[in-house]
Every structure is written in C-alpha cells, then in structure tokens.
Coordinates of C-alpha atoms in Angstrom, one line a residue:
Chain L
X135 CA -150.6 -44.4 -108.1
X136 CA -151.8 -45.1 -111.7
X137 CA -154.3 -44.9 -114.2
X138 CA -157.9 -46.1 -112.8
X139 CA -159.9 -47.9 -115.6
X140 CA -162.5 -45.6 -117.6
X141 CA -165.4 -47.7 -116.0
X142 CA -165.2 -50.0 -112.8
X143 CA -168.2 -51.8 -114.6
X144 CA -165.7 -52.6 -117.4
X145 CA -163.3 -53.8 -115.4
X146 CA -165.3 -56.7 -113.5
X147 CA -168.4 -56.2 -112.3
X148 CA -170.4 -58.1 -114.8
X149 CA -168.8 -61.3 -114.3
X150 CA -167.9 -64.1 -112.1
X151 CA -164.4 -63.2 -110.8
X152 CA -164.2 -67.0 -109.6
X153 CA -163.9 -68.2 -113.1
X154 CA -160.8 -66.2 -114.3
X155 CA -157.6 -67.7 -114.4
X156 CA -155.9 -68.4 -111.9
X157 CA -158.5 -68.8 -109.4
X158 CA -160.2 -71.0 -112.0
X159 CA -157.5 -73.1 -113.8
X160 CA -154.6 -73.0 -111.6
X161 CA -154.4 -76.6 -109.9
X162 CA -151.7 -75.1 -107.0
X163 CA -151.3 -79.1 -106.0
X164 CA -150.5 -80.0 -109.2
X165 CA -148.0 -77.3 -110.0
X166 CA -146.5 -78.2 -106.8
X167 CA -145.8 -81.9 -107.5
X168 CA -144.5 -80.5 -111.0
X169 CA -142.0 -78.8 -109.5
X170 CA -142.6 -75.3 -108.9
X171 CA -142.4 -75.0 -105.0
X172 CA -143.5 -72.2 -103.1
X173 CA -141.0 -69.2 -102.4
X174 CA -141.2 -68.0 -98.8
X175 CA -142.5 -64.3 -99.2
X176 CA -139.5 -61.6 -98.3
X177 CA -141.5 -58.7 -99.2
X178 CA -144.0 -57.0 -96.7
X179 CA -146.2 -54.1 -97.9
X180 CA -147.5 -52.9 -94.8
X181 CA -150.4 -50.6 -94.9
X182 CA -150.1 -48.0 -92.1
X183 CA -152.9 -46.1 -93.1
X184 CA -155.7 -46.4 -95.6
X185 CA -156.5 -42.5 -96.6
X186 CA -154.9 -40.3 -98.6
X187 CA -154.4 -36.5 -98.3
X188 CA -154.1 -36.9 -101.7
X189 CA -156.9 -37.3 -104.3
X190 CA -155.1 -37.8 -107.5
X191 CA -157.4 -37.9 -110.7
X192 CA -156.4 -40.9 -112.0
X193 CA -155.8 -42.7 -108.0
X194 CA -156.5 -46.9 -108.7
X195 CA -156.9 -47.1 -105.3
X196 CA -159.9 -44.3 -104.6
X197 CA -161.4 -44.3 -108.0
X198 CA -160.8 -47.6 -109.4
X199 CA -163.6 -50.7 -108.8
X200 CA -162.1 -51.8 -105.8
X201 CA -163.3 -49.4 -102.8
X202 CA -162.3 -52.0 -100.1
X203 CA -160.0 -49.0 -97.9
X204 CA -163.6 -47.5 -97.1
X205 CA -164.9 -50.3 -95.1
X206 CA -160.7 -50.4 -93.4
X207 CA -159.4 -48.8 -90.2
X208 CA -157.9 -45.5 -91.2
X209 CA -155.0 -46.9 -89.5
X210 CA -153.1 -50.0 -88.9
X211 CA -154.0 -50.2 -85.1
X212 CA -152.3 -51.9 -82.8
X213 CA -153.5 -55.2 -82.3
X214 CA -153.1 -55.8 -86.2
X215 CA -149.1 -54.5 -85.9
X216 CA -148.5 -56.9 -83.4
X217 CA -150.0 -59.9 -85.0
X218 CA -149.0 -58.9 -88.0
X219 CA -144.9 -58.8 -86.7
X220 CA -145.5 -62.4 -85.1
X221 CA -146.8 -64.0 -88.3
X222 CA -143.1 -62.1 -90.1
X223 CA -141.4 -63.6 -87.4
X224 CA -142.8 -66.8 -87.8
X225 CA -142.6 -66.6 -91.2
X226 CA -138.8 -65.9 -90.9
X227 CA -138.3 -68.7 -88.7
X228 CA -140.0 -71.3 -90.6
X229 CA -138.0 -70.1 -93.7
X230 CA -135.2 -69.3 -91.8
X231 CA -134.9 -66.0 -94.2
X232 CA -131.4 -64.2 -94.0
X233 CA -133.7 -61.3 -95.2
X234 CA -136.6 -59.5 -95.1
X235 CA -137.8 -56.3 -96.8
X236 CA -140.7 -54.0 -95.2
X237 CA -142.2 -51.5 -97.0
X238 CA -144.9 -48.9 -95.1
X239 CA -147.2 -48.1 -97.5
X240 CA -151.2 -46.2 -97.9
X241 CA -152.4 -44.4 -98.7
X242 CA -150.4 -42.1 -97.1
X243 CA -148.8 -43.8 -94.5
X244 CA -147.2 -40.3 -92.7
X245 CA -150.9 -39.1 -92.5
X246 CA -150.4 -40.1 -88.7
X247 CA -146.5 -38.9 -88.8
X248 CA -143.1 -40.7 -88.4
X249 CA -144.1 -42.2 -84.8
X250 CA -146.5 -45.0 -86.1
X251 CA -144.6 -46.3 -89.0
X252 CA -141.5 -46.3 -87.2
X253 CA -143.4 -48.6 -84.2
X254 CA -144.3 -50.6 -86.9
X255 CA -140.9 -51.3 -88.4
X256 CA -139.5 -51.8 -85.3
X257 CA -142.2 -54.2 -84.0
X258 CA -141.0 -56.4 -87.3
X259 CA -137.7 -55.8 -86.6
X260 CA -138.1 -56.7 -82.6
X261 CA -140.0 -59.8 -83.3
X262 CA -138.0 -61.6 -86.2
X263 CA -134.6 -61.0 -83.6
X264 CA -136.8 -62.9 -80.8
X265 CA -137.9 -65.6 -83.3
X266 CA -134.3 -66.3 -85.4
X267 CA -131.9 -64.5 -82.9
X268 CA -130.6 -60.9 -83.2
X269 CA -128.5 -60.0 -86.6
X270 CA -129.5 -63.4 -88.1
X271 CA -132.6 -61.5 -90.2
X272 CA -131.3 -58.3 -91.9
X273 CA -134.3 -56.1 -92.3
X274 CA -134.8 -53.8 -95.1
X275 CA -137.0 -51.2 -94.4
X276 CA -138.7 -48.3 -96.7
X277 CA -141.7 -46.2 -96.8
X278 CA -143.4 -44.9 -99.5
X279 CA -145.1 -41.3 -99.8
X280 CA -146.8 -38.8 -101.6
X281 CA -143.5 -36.4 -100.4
X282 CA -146.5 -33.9 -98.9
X283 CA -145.6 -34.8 -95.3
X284 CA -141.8 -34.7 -95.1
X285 CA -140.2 -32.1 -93.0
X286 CA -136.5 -32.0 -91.4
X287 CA -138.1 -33.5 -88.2
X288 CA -139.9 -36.1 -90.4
X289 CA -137.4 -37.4 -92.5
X290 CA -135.0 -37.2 -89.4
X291 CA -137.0 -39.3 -87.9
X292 CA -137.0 -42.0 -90.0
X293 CA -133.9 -41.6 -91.1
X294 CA -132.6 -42.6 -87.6
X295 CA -135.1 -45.8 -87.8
X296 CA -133.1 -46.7 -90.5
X297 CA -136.7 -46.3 -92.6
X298 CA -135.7 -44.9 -96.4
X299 CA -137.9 -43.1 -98.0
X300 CA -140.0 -43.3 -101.1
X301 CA -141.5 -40.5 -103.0
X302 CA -144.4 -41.2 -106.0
X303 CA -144.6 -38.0 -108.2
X304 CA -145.3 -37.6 -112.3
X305 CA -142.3 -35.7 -112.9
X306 CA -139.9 -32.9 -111.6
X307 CA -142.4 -29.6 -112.3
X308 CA -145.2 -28.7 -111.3
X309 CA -146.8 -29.1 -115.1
X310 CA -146.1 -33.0 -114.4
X311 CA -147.9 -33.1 -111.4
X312 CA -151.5 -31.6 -112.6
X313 CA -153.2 -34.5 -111.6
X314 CA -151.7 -34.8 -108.5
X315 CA -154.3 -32.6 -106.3
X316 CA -155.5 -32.7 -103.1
X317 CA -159.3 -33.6 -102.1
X318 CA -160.1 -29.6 -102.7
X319 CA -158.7 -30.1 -106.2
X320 CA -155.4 -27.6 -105.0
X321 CA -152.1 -29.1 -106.4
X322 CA -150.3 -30.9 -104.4
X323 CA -146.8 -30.0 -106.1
X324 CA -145.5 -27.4 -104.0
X325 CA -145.9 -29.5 -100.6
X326 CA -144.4 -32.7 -102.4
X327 CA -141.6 -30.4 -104.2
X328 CA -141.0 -28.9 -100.4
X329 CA -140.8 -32.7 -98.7
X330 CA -138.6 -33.7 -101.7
X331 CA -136.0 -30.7 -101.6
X332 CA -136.0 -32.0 -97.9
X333 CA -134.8 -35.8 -98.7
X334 CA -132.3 -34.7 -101.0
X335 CA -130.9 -33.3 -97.8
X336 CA -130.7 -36.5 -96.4
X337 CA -129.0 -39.0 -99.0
X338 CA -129.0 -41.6 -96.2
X339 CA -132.6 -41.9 -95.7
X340 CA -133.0 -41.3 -99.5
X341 CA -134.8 -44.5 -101.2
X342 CA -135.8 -42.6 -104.6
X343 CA -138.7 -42.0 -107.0
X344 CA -141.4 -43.9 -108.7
X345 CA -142.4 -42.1 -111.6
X346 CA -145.5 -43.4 -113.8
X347 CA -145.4 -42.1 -117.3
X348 CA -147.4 -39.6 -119.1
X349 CA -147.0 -40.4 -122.8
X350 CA -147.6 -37.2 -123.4
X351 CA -145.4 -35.6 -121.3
X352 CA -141.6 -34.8 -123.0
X353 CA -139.5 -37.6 -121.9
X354 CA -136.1 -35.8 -121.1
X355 CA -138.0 -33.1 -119.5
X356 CA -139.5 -35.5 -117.2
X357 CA -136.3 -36.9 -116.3
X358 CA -134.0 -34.4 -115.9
X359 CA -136.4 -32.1 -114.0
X360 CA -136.6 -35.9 -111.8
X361 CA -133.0 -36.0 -111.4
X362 CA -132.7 -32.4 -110.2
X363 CA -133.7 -34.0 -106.9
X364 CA -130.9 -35.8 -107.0
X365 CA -132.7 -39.5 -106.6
X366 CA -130.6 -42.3 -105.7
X367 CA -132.4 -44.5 -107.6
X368 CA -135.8 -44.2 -109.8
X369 CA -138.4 -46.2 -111.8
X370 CA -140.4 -45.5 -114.5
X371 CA -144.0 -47.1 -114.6
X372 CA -146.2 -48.2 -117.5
X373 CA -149.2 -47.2 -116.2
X374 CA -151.7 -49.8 -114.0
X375 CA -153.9 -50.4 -117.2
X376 CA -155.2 -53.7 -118.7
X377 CA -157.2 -55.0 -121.2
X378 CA -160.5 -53.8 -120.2
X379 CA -159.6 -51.0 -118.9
X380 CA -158.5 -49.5 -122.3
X381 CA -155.6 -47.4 -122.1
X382 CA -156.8 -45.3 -124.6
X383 CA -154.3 -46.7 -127.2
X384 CA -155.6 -45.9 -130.8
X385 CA -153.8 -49.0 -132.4
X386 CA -152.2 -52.2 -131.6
X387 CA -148.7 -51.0 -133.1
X388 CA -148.6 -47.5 -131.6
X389 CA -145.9 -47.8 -128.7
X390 CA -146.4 -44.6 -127.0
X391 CA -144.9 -46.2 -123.6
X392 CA -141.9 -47.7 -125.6
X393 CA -140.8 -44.9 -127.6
X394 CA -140.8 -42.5 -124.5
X395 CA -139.2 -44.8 -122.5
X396 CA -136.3 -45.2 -125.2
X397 CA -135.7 -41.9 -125.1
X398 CA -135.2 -41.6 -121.6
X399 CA -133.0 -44.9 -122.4
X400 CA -130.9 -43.3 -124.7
X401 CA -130.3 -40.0 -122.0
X402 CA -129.4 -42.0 -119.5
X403 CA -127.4 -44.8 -121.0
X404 CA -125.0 -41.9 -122.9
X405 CA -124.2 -40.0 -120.0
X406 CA -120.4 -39.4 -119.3
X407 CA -121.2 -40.6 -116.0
X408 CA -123.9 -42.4 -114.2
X409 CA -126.6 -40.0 -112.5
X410 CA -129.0 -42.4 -111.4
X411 CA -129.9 -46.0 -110.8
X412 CA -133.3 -46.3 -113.4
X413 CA -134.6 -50.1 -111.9
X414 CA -136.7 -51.0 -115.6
X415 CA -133.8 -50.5 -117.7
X416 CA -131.2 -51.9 -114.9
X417 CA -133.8 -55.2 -115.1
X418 CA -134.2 -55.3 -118.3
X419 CA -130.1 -55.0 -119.3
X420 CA -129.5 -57.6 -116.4
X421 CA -132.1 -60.1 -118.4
X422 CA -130.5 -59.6 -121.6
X423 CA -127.1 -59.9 -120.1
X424 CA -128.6 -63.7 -119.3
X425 CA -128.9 -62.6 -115.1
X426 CA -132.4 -62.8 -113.4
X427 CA -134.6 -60.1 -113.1
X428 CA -135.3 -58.7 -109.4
X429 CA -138.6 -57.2 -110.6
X430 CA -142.5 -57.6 -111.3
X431 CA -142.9 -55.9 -114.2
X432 CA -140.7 -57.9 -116.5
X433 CA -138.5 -61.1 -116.0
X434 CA -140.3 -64.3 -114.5
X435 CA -138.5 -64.3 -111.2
X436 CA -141.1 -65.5 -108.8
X437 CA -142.5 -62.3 -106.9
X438 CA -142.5 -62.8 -103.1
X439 CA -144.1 -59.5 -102.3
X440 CA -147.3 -59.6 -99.7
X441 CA -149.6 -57.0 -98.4
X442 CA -151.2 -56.6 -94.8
X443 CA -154.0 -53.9 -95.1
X444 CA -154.8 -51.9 -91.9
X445 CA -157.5 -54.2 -90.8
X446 CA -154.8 -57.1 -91.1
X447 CA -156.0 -58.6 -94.3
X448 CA -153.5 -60.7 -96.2
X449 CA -153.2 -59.3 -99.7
X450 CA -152.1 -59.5 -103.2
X451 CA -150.8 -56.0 -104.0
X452 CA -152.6 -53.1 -105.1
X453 CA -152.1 -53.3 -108.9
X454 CA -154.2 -55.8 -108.8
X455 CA -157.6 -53.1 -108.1
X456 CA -157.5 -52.6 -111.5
X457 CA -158.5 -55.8 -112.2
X458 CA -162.2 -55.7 -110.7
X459 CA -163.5 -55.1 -107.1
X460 CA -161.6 -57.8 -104.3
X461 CA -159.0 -58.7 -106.8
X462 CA -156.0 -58.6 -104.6
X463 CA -158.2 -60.7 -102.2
X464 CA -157.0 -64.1 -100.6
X465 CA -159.6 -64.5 -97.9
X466 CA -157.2 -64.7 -95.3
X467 CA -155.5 -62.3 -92.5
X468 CA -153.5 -62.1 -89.9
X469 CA -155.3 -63.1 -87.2
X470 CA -156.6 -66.5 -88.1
X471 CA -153.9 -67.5 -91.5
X472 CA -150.1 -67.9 -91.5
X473 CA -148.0 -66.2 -94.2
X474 CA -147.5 -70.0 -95.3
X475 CA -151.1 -70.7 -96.1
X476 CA -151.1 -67.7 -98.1
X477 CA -148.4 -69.0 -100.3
X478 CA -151.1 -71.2 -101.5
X479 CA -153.7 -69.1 -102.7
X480 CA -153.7 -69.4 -106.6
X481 CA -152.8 -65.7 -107.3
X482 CA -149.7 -65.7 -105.5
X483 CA -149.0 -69.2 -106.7
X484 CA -149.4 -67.8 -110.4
X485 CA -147.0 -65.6 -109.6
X486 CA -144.1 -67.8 -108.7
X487 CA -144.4 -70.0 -111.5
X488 CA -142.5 -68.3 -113.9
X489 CA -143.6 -69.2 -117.7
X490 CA -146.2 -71.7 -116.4
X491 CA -148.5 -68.5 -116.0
X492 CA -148.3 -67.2 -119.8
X493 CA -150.5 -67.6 -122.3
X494 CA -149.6 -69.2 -125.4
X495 CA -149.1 -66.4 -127.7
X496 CA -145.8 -64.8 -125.1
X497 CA -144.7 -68.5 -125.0
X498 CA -144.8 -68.4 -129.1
X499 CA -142.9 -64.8 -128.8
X500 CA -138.9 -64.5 -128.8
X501 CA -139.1 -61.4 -126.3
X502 CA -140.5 -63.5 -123.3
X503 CA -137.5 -64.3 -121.7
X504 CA -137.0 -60.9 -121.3
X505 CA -140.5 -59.7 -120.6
X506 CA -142.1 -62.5 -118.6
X507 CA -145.1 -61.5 -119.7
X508 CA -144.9 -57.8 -118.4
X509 CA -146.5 -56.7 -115.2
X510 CA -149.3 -59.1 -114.0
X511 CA -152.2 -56.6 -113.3
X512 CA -151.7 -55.6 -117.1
X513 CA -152.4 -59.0 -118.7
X514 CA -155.9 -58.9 -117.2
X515 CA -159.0 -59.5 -119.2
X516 CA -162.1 -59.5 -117.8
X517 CA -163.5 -62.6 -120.3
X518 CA -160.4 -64.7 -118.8
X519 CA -158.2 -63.4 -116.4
X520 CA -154.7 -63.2 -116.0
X521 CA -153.4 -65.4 -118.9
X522 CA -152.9 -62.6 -121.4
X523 CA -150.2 -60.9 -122.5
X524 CA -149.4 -57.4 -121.1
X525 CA -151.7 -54.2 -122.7
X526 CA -148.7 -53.0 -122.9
X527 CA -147.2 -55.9 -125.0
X528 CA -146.0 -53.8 -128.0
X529 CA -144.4 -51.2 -126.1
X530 CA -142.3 -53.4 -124.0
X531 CA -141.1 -54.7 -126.8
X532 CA -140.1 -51.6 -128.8
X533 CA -138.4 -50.9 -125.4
X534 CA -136.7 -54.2 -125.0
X535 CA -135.2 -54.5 -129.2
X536 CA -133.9 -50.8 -128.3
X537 CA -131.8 -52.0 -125.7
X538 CA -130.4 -54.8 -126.8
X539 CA -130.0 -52.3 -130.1
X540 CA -128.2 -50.3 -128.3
X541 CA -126.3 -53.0 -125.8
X542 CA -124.7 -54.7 -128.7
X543 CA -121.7 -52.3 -130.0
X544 CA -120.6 -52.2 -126.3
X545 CA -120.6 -56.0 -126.4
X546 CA -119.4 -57.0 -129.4
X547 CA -116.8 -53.9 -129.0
X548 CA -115.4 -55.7 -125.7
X549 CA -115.1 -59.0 -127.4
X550 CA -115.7 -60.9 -124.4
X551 CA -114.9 -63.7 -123.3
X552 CA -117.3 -66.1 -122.7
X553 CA -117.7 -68.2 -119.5
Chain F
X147 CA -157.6 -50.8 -129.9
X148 CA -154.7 -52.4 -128.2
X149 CA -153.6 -56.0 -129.6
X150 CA -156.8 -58.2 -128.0
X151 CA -156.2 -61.7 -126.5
X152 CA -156.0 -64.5 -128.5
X153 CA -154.6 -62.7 -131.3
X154 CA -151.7 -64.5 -132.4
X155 CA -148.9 -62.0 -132.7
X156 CA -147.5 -61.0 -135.9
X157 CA -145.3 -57.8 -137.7
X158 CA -148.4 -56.3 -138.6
X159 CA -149.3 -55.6 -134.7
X160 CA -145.7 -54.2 -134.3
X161 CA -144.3 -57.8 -133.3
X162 CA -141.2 -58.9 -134.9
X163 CA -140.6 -62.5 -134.5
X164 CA -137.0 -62.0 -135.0
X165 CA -134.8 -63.2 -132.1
X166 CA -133.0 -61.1 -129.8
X167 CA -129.3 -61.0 -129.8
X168 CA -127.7 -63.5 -127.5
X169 CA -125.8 -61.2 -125.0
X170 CA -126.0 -64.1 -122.4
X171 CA -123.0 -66.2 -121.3
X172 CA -120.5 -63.1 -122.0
X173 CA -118.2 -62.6 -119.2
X174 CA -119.8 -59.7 -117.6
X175 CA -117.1 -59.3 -114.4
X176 CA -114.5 -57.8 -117.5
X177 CA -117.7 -55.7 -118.8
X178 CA -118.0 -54.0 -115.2
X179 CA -114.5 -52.8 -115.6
X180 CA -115.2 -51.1 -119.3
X181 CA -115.1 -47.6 -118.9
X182 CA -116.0 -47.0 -122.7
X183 CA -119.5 -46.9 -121.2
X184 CA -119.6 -45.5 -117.4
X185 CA -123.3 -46.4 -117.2
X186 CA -123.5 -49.9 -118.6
X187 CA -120.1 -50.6 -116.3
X188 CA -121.7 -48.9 -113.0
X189 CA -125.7 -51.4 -114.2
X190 CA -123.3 -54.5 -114.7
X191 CA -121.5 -53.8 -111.2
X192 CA -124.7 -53.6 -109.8
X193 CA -126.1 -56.7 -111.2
X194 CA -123.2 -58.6 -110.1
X195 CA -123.0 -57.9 -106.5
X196 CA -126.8 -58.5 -106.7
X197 CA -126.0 -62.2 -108.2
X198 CA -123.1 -62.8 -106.0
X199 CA -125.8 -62.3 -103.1
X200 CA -128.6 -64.2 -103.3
X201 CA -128.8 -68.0 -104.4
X202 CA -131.9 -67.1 -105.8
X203 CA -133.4 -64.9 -108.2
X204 CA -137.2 -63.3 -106.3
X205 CA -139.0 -60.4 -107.9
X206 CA -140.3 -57.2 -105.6
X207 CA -143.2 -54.9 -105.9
X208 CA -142.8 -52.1 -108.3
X209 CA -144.8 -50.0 -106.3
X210 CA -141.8 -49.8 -103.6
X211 CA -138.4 -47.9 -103.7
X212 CA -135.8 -50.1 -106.2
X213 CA -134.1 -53.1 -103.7
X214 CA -130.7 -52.8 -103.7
X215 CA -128.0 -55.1 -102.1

C-alpha cells in the first residue's frame, strides 16, 4: 500500500475521466492492425477479501478517491471463485498458456484464514488441469499480506498448498512502520514482525517483501533491518503518486527517491556475497544488460497482469485508484465477459504496447529504453491522462545513470566478448 | 513542483541528455561466471535462466511477490 493523493478531488473528480488517454485516444483496432497484438494475460490478482484489519495512513485503497471495496462483498464468495477459475481455464485453453501466475490479494486476504484462499488457488489449479490436461499449465501461486495474520498453522497451511507468501511492510523496525496502524490507530508492527519471524521459518513458503520507500527514512537502515528477516527476494516501491496528486516534491531536480534508492544500490551491489534478490535493480541491470524487463514499473514489456475483485469485476490493478475514482474499471466481470474481451479495453491495451504509450518528451529522452516510461499509475495527469512521463521521472533517472555508473568497471573489466 | 507535463526535458530539470553506456550485446553467459562481483554474477544468472525460459518478455504486477523462474 502507497501514498493516497492529498485530495481525491485533485485527483479526478472535476473532470471527464472519458476523455483522458487511453480511453480517449487509443484506437485498440488500429493498434492492432499496426502490429501490436494482444498478450494473453498470465497474471491473476485475485481478491479474496475486500477489508483490511489494517488502516494504514497513507492506504490508496481506503483513503484514496476510489471507494469502490465499500459497495464489494467482504469476500470473494463462492459463485464468483468458481466462475472466476472457468474463465482462467478458458483463458488457458484458448491461449494454450504453459503458465499461469495467481496472486490472492485484499485487502487482507487471511482476514477469513488460510482455508478460503487455498479453495481458491486450488479451484484455478483444478479447472485449468480439466481444461488443458493435468501438468500441461504450471501454476504459480502467492498471496500477499499485511504479515498480521501468519501463525505456524497459517503459514503451514499454505505452505502445503504450495501458496508462497507475500508480506507489505515500510521497513524492518517498528519506527518504519508508524503508519502502518490498525483501525484503532494501535501499530500494527509487533503482529506483522510476529507473522514475519514466522515465514522466515518457512523458507519454502517464503515469497518476500514489498517495501515502499520513505525518503526520509535512512536507506541502509531500512534494508538491513528488512534483510534481518531473511527475505528471499524484495522490492523497493516509488510510492503510488502522480501528477496531481503531488508528491510533495519541492523541485523538479530533487531526486529524493533516486538518491535513497542508490544507496541501497550501492549496499547491496558491494556485498561479498549476495543476500537478497532486490526485483528494481535486478530489472533495471537486466535492461541495461540489453534483456527484457519482467516488470511494470520500468522496461516496456507488455504487462499481462488482471484483477478479479470479490464481486467478480474484471480489473485493471489497484495502482490505478490513484488516478481518480473507477480508474482501474473495464466494465466487465466474470460473469457475463471473457478474459479475452478484456484484452481489449484501452487500458490494458495501453499497456501492452510498449513505446506506443509514451508521450513525446520520454520518446525524446535517452533513458527510455530503460525506464519505459516508469510505472503507469505515476504518469497520470488529470488534464490528460496517462501519456506523461512518470512523477517520478527525475529520480528514475538518477537511479538508472548510477547503475550503469556503477555496472561499467565490471564490464569493461571482463572485456567481453560480444555475441 | 515536480517537472509538469509538456515540459520538454532539459539539464536544468536534472535531465542529462547524454546517452547511456551501451552494455547490451556483451556476452553475459561469461559475466555469470565472474566472481569479481558475486552479486552482479548471482542478477546475471538469474536473468539468464529467466531468458532461456520464456520466448517472450511480459511484465507482472509490482504489487505481488518478485516472479521467479
């Protein structure tokens, strides 16, 4: 969970949402007879529940303009789960996908415990072997939590589903976490710190932390009290800001983002051995090194990422509630649409079309192909829509020159060969 | 205030419109094996087996544990 935008009036409320790129301006037909074909989806977010035990400060989701999860079913119930794994199955078939990648979500999707998310995996996983044959579809499956709810019997549990597990946090202390209270304002630290001491006990279930940065946090603090958890893997998010939903900034050349993140670069990169997997800088070395990124927030791989809210809505994801109110909205659900149909809709089409979707000036800029533009939700504007450059523009590229900074004696060092 | 849309990008907004170095095209199989760098070996291993595996490049949600192959 990130940064809500200082007024939900700011961030759309006072205009007509139809008129922003891409829903206004994206010709999907035409992009399609220019080449840029749809990518089947291989990414379900699957919203098991729609509340939060949590009610963090800055929560997008509770706070932000979009209040959609108070008209929703607290929970996914059943007759959504079911449709919901026939349209995957479907959706698998028609593609014939090799493999698929669930991820339960919220909310807080163990508000109801291990038993519903696990029926919900293995509904997925049931239906796509019935559709394409058994072992033909590997399924990937994760859930990701708050950490407040995991207990040996929890994470057991899931661990023997073959879920892995998730866990959102601000840091490794309980300074990090301020924000992060519950809905009597108590901190919700010492029960996440609890669940997470649990996972590290169970490296097999253990998926890793998301991490959204606090500029003014200390960087190496942050991450080392993070890897005292031991994560397998971790991210480090910009915060879900955009352009009018200022991010407080006081200039356009302060890079409070990039310069903390370089730190935490330079930490990690000069360890005598690896200690974790950090996705954003794995991406952004793998984009440099000329491979493609496997990421939204930079690269212009085309994101194949759905969402399926609890009332079986078909979704754009959640970033996207910064934007204004109904922003992740396609119009379509479970019930009456196909996965296919939602390949259509002009937001996720804008996000498969690589460059197509940038604005002039990142086209005009020499860090694009490494970028892509940044994360989608934070090139909104509210006069336009999503053909902007990121908000946080200038500190992905203080991030990006550092790397390839300090990339190039390694490289030049080896004196590689070229292919 | 941040850089505003339609602001064509320049030093003065902390935009350099130097290019970055070419690191593409380098054989990155004999990188993987250079200890000299344990971290950069163990990210280029990684990035590999991840090309070697799919035939084509897709992006995942950032709000969801890292995808690994």
């Amino acid at each position: 969970m990130t940064t809500a935008p200082s007024s939900p009036t700011e961030a759309g409320h006072r205009h007509n949402t139809s008129a922003l790129w891409p829903l206004q301006g994206l010709d999907v037909a035409a992009a399609r007879a220019a080449g840029h074909q749809a990518v089947p989806f291989q990414q379900f977010v699957l919203k098991m529940h729609s509340r939060c035990n949590f009610a963090c400060t800055y929560c997008y989701v509770y706070s932000g303009p979009d209040q959609s999860w108070r008209r929703r079913p607290r929970t996914a119930p059943a007759e959504v789960v079911a449709k919901t794994a026939t349209r995957i199955a479907d959706h698998a078939k028609t593609h014939m996908l090799s493999e698929v990648h669930l991820n339960v979500h919220g909310g807080e999707p163990l508000l109801t415990g291990a038993a519903a998310p696990i029926r919900y995996v293995t509904a997925v996983r049931e239906a796509i072997d019935a559709a394409v044959g058994p072992g033909f579809c590997q399924v990937q499956a994760t859930l990701q939590t708050n950490g407040s709810m995991l207990t040996e019997g929890v994470v057991t549990e899931l661990a023997d589903a073959g879920l892995k597990i998730g866990v959102s946090l601000d840091g490794g202390r309980a300074r990090h976490n301020r924000h992060r209270v519950d809905h009597r304002g108590r901190p919700g630290w010492p029960a996440a710190s609890r669940g997470l001491r649990v996972l590290a006990r169970h490296p097999d279930a253990y998926g890793g932390i998301l991490c959204t940065i606090d500029p003014s946090s200390n960087p190496i603090d942050v991450y080392e009290s993070l890897l005292s958890f031991t994560p397998p893997s971790m991210d480090l998010l910009l915060p879900h800001t955009n352009w009018s939903s200022s991010p407080g900034r006081k200039t356009g050349i302060a890079t409070p983002y990039g310069n903390w993140l370089a730190d935490v670069f330079d930490h990690w990169f000069h360890a005598e051995s690896p200690q974790t997997t950090i996705r954003l800088f794995t991406e952004i070395i793998g984009l440099l090194t000329g491979q493609e990124s496997g990421t939204e927030s930079v690269g212009s791989s085309p994101v194949v990422a759905v969402v399926v809210d609890t009332d079986g809505a078909i979704e754009q994801v959640d970033s996207l509630k910064t934007a204004y109110s109904g922003a992740p909205e396609t119009g379509l659900n479970v019930f009456h649409h196909t996965f296919n149909e939602a390949l259509d809709h002009p937001g996720i089409a804008a996000r498969q079309i690589g460059t197509a979707a940038l604005s002039d000036q990142c086209l005009s800029c020499p860090v694009v192909g490494i970028c892509g533009g940044g994360n989608y939700a934070h090139r909104f504007d509210a006069r336009n829509g999503f053909r902007n450059p990121s908000v946080h523009c200038a500190d992905l590229e203080r991030l990006i020159r550092h790397i390839a900074d300090r990339l190039r004696p390694f490289l030049l060092k080896a004196r590689l060969p070229r292919d | 205030m941040p850089l505003p849309p339609g602001t064509a990008l320049s030093p003065r907004d902390g935009h350099q419109a130097i290019e970055l170095p070419d690191f593409t095209g380098l054989h990155l199989a004999s990188l993987a094996g250079d200890v000299s760098n344990p971290v950069l070996a163990a990210v280029v291993t990684s990035l590999l087996a991840r090309a070697g595996s799919r035939s084509n490049a897709v992006a995942f949600y950032d709000d969801s544990p890292f995808v690994t192959y």
